[in-house]
Coordinates of C-alpha atoms and ligand atoms in Angstrom, one line a residue:
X1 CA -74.9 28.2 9.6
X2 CA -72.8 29.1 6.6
X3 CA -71.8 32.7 8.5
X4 CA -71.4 30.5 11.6
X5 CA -68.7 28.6 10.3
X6 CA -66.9 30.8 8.2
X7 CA -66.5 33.6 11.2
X8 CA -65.6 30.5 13.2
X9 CA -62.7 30.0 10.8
X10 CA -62.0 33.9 11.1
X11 CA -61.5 33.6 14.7
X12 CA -59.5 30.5 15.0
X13 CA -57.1 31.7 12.3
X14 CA -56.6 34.9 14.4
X15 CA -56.2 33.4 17.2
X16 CA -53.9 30.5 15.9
X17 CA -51.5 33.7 14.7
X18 CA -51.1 34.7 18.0
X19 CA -49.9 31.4 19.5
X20 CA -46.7 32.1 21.4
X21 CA -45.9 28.1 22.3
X22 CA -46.4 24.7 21.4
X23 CA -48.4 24.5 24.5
X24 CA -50.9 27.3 24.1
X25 CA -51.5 26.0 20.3
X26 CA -51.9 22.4 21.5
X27 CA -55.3 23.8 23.9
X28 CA -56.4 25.5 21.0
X29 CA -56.5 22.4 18.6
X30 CA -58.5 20.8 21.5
X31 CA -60.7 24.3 21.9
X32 CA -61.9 23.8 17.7
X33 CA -61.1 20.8 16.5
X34 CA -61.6 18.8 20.0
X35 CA -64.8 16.5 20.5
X36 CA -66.6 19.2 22.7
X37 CA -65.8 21.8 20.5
X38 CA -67.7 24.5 18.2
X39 CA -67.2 22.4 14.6
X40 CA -68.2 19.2 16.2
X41 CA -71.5 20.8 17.4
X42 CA -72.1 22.1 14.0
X43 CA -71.6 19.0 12.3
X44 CA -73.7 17.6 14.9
X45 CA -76.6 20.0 14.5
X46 CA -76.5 19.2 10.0
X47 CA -78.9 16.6 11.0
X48 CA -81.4 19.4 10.7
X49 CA -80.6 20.6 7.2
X50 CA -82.5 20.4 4.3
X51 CA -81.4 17.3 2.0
X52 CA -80.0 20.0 -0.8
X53 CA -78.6 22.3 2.2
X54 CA -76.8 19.7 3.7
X55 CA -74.3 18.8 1.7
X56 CA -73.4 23.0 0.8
X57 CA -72.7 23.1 4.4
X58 CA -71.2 19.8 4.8
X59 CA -68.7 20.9 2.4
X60 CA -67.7 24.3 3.5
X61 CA -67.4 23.0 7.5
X62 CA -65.0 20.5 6.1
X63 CA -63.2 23.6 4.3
X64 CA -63.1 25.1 7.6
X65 CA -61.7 22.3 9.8
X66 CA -59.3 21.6 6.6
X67 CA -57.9 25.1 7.2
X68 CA -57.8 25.3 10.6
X69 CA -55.8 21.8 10.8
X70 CA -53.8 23.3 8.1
X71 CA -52.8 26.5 9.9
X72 CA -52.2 24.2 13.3
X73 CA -50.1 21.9 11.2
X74 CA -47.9 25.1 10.1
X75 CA -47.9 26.6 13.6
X76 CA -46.5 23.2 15.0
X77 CA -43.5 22.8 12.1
X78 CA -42.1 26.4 13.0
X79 CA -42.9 25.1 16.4
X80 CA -40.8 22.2 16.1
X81 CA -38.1 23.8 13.6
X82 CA -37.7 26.8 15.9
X83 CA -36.6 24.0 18.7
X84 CA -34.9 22.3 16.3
X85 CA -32.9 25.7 15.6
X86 CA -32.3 26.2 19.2
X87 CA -31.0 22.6 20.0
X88 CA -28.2 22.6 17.6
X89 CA -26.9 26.4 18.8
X90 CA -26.9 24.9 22.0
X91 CA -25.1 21.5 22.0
X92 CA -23.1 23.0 18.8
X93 CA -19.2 20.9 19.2
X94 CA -16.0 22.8 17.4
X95 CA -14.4 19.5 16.1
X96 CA -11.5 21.4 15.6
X97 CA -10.6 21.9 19.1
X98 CA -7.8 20.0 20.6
X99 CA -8.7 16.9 22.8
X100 CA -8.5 16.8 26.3
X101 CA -5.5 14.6 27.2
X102 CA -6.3 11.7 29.7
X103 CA -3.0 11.3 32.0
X104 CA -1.4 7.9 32.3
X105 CA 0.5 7.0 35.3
X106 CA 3.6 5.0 34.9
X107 CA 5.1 2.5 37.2
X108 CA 7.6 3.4 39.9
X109 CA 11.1 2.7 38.7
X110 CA 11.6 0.7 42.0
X111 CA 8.8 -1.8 41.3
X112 CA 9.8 -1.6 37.1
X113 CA 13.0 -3.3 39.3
X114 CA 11.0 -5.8 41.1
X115 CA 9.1 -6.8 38.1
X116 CA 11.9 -7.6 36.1
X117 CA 13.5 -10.0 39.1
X118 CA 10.5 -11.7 39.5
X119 CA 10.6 -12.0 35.3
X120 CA 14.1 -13.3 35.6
X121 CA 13.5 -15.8 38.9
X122 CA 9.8 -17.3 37.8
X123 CA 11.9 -17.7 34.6
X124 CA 14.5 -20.5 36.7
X125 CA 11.2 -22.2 38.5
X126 CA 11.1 -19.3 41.5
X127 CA 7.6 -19.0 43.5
X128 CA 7.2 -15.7 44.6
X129 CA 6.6 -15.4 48.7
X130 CA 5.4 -12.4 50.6
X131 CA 5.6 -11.9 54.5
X132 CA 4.3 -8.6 57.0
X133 CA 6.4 -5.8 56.8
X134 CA 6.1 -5.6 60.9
X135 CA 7.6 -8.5 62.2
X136 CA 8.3 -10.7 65.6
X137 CA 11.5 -10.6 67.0
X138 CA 11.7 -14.7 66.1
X139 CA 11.4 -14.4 62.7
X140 CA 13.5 -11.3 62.0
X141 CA 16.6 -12.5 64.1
X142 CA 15.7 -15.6 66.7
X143 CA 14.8 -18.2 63.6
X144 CA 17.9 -16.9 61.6
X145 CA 20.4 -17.9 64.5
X146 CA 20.5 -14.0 66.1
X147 CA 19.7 -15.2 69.8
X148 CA 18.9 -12.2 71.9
X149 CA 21.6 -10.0 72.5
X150 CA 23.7 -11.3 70.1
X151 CA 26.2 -8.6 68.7
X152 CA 25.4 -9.2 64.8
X153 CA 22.2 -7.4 65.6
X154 CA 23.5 -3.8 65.6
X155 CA 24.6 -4.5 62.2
X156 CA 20.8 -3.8 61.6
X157 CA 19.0 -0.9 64.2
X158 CA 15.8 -1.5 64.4
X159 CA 12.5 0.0 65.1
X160 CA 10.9 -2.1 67.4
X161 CA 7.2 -1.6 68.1
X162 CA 7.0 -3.3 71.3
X163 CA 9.4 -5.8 73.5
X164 CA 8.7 -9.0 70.6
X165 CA 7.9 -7.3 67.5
X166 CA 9.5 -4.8 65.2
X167 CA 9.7 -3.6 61.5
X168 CA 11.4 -6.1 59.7
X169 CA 14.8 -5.2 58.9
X170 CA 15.5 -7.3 56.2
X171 CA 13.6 -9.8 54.2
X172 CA 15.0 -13.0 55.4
X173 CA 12.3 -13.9 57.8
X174 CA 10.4 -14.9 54.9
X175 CA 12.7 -17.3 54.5
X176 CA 11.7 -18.7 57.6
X177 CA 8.1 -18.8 57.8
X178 CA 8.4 -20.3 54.3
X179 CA 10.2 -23.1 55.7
X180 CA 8.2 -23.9 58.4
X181 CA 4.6 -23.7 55.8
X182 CA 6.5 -25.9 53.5
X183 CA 6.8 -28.7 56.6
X184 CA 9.6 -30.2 55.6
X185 CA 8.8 -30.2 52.1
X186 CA 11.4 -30.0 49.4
X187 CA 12.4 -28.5 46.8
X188 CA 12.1 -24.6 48.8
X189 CA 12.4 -22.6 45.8
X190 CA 11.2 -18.9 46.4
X191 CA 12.3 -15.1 46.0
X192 CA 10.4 -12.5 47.8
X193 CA 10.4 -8.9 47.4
X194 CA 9.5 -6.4 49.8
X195 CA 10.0 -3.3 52.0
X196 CA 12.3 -3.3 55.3
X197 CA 13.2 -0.6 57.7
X198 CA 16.1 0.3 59.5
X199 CA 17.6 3.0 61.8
X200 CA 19.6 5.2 59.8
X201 CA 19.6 8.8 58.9
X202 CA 18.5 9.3 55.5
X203 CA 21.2 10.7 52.7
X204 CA 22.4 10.2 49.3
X205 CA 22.6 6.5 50.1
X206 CA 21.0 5.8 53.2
X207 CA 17.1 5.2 53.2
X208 CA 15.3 4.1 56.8
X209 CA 13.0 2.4 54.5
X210 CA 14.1 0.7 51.4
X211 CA 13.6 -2.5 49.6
X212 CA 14.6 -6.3 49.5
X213 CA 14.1 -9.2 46.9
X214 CA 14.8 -12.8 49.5
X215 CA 15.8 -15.8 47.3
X216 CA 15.6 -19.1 49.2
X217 CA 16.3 -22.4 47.7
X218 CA 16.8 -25.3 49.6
X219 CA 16.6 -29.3 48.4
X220 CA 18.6 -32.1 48.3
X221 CA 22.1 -31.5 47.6
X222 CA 22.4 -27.6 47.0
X223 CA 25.7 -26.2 46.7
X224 CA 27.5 -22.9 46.8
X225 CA 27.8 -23.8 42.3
X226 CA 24.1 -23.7 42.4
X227 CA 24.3 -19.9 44.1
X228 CA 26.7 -19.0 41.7
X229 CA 25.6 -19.8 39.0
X230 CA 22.2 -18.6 40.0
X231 CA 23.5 -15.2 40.5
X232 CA 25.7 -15.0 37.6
X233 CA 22.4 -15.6 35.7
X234 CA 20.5 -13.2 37.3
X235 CA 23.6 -10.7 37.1
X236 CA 23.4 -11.3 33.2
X237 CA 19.5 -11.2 32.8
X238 CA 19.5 -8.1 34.7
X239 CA 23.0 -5.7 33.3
X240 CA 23.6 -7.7 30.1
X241 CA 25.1 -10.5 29.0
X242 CA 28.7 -9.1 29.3
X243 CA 28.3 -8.8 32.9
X244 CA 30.2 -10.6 35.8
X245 CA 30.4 -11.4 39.3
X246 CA 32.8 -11.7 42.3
X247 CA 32.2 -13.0 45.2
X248 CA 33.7 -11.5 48.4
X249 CA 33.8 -13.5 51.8
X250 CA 31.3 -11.9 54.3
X251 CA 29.3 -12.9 57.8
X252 CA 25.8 -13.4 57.9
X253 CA 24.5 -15.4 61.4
X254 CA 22.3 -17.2 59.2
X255 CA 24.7 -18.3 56.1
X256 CA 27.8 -19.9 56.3
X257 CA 29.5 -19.9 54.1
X258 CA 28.9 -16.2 53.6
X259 CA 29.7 -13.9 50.5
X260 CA 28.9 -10.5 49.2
X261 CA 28.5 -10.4 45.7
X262 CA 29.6 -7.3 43.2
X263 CA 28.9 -7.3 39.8
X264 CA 30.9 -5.3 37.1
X265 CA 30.2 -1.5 36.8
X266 CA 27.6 -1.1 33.6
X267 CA 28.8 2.3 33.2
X268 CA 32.3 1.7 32.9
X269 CA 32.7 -2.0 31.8
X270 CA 35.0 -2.9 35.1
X271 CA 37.9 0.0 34.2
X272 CA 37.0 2.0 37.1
X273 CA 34.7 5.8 37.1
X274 CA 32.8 8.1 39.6
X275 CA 30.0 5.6 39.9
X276 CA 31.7 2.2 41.0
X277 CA 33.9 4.8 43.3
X278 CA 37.1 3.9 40.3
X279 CA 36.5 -0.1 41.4
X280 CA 35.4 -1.3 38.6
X281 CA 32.5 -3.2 40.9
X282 CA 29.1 -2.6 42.4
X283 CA 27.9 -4.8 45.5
X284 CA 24.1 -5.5 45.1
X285 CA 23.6 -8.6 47.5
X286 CA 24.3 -10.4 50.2
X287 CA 24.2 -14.2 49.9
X288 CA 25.3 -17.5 51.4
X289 CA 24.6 -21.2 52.0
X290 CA 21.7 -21.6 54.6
X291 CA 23.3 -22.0 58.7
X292 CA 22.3 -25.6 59.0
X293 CA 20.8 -23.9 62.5
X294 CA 18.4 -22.0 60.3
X295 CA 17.5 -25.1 58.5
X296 CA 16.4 -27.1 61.6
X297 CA 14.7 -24.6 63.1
X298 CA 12.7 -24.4 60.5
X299 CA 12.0 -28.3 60.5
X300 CA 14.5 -29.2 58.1
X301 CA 17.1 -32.1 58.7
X302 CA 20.5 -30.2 57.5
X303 CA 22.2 -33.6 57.0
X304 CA 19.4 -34.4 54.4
X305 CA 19.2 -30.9 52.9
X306 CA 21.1 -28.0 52.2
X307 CA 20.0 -24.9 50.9
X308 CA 21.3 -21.5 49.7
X309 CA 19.7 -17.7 49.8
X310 CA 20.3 -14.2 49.4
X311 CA 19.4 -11.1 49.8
X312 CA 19.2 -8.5 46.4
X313 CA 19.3 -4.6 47.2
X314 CA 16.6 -3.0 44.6
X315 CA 17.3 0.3 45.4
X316 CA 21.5 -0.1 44.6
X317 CA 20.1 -2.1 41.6
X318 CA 17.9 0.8 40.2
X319 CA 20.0 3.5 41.0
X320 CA 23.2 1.8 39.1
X321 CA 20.7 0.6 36.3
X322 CA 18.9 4.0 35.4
X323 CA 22.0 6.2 36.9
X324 CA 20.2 8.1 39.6
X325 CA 22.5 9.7 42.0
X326 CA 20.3 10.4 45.4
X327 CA 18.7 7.2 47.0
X328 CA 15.9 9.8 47.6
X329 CA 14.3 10.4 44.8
X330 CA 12.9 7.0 45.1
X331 CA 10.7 8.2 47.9
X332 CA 9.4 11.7 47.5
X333 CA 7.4 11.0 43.9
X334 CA 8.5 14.4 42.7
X335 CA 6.6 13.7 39.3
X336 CA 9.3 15.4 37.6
X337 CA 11.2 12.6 38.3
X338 CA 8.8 9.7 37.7
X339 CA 8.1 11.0 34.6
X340 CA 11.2 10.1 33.6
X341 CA 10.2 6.5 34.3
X342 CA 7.1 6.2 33.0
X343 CA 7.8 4.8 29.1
X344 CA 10.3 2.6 30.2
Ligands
LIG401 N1 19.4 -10.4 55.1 C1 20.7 -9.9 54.7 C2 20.8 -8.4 54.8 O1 19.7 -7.8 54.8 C3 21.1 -10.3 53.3 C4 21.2 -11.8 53.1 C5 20.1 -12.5 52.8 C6 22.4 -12.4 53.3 C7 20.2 -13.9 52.6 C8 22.5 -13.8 53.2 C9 21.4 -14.5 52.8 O2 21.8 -7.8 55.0

């Protein structure tokens, strides 16, 4: 039994040094250590043994399954540090490499425009309003006292989309349906920014599509000191505080009075250069007190109320703000150019 279970040993040691995986070693520690194997059975069978045999052979099989649990046990640590070994080559990281940069977009210089009007009009108690970008013929020129045919339309070509409905030329409509969800309601106190479209070829100052920001107020008692001053505000929150206005006389079918309003060139101070065109002035809106047709057919009472509003070009504002010469630029997102925009 003795011979049995030392040849037994022999073997499984060989064999255990031959072990090429964890695998293959794992059915060998089930093939002489397991329940059914050889060293169980021969533990088994000691029941036979003579009381002084016994424990001899008890203690040299528990030599022998000592050793081979041993020689397992140092088959499965290079096993395990072998893997070990391999998994750090693999996922191995160079901390010294430079990180990979994530890119930030920036926001559009013509929106960093709206944002700061809606900044300076929430600021004096403004709601901001919004309205669709294609438009019925009644809002965009019926409602604002432009019956059909009328000859102040040319002043804006259209695209028209069928008989009724076009893109909006301008942002006023909103002033309309605001009126008309209000009910009657006062104070009207809104501005509201957005895109309009007209029929123009497109060139260093000309865009078929540009933008708008609508300022509506209308309550008891407005008057043309409350636009003024409204604008000279904005003028000053929006240039600096050494800027000023001038109101020119003007026609708009829905405003009468009517005035277009310049404000002093940033670049030069009012002496005249290249940008005002040596005036000294920049025209960014066009403003007026509400047509007291406007007013009642939007459901106000014009002997109760009165109302002023205007209309702010972004585009002129932006370009005389960050000095960009082509009215295109805004439009093709050449990122060259955007990136210019982005930290501002
Ligand atoms: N809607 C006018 C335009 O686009 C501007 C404007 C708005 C004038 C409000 C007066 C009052 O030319």
């Amino acid at each position: 039994m003795r011979e049995r279970l030392l040849s037994l040993k022999d073997e499984a040691l060989q064999e255990l040094e031959q072990v090429q995986s964890a695998a293959e070693l794992n059915e060998l520690r089930i093939k002489y250590l397991g329940k059914k194997g050889p060293l169980t059975e021969i533990m088994r069978g000691m029941g036979g043994l003579s009381a002084e045999e016994r424990p001899v052979i008890g203690q040299v099989a528990n030599e022998v399954r000592g050793a081979i649990e041993a020689a397992v046990q140092a088959r499965q640590d290079a096993f395990d540090r072998a893997e070990t070994e391999r998994r750090l080559q693999q996922e191995k990281i160079d901390v010294t490499l430079p990180g990979r940069v994530s890119k930030q977009g920036g926001i559009h210089p013509l929106y960093r425009i709206v944002q700061k009007m809606e900044d300076i009009f929430l600021g004096m108690g403004y709601k901001v309003a919004e309205g669709p970008e294609m438009e019925q013929d009644y809002y965009n020129f019926e409602a604002l006292n432009l019956p059909k045919n009328h000859p102040a339309r040319d002043m804006q070509d259209s695209f028209y989309v069928t008989e009724d409905i076009l893109m909006r030329t301008h942002t006023s409509p909103v002033q309309v349906r605001t009126m008309e969800a209000m009910k009657g309601e006062v104070p009207v106190k809104i501005i509201c920014p957005g895109r309009v479209y007209r029929r123009d070829n497109d060139d260093a100052t000309h865009s078929h599509v540009f933008t708008q920001v609508e300022g509506l107020v209308v309550g008891p008692n407005i008057r043309f000191s409350d636009l003024k001053g409204t604008l000279l505000q904005f003028a000053k929150e929006m240039f600096g505080p050494q800027t000023q206005i001038r109101m020119r006389p003007s026609f708009f079918p829905f405003t009468e009075p009517s005035a277009e309003v310049d404000v002093t060139c940033a670049s030069c101070g009012g002496d005249g250069c290249r940008i005002c065109k040596h005036t000294g002035w920049i025209e960014i809106l066009g403003s007026g007190m509400v047509h007291p047709r406007v007013l009642q057919m939007a459901g106000y009472d014009p002997n109760e109320v009165s109302g002023f509003a205007f209309g702010i070009g972004v585009e002129r504002i932006a370009m005389k703000k960050y000095g960009i010469d082509d009215i295109r630029h805004f439009y093709v997102n050449d990122l060259r150019f955007l990136r210019q925009f982005a930290k501002y």
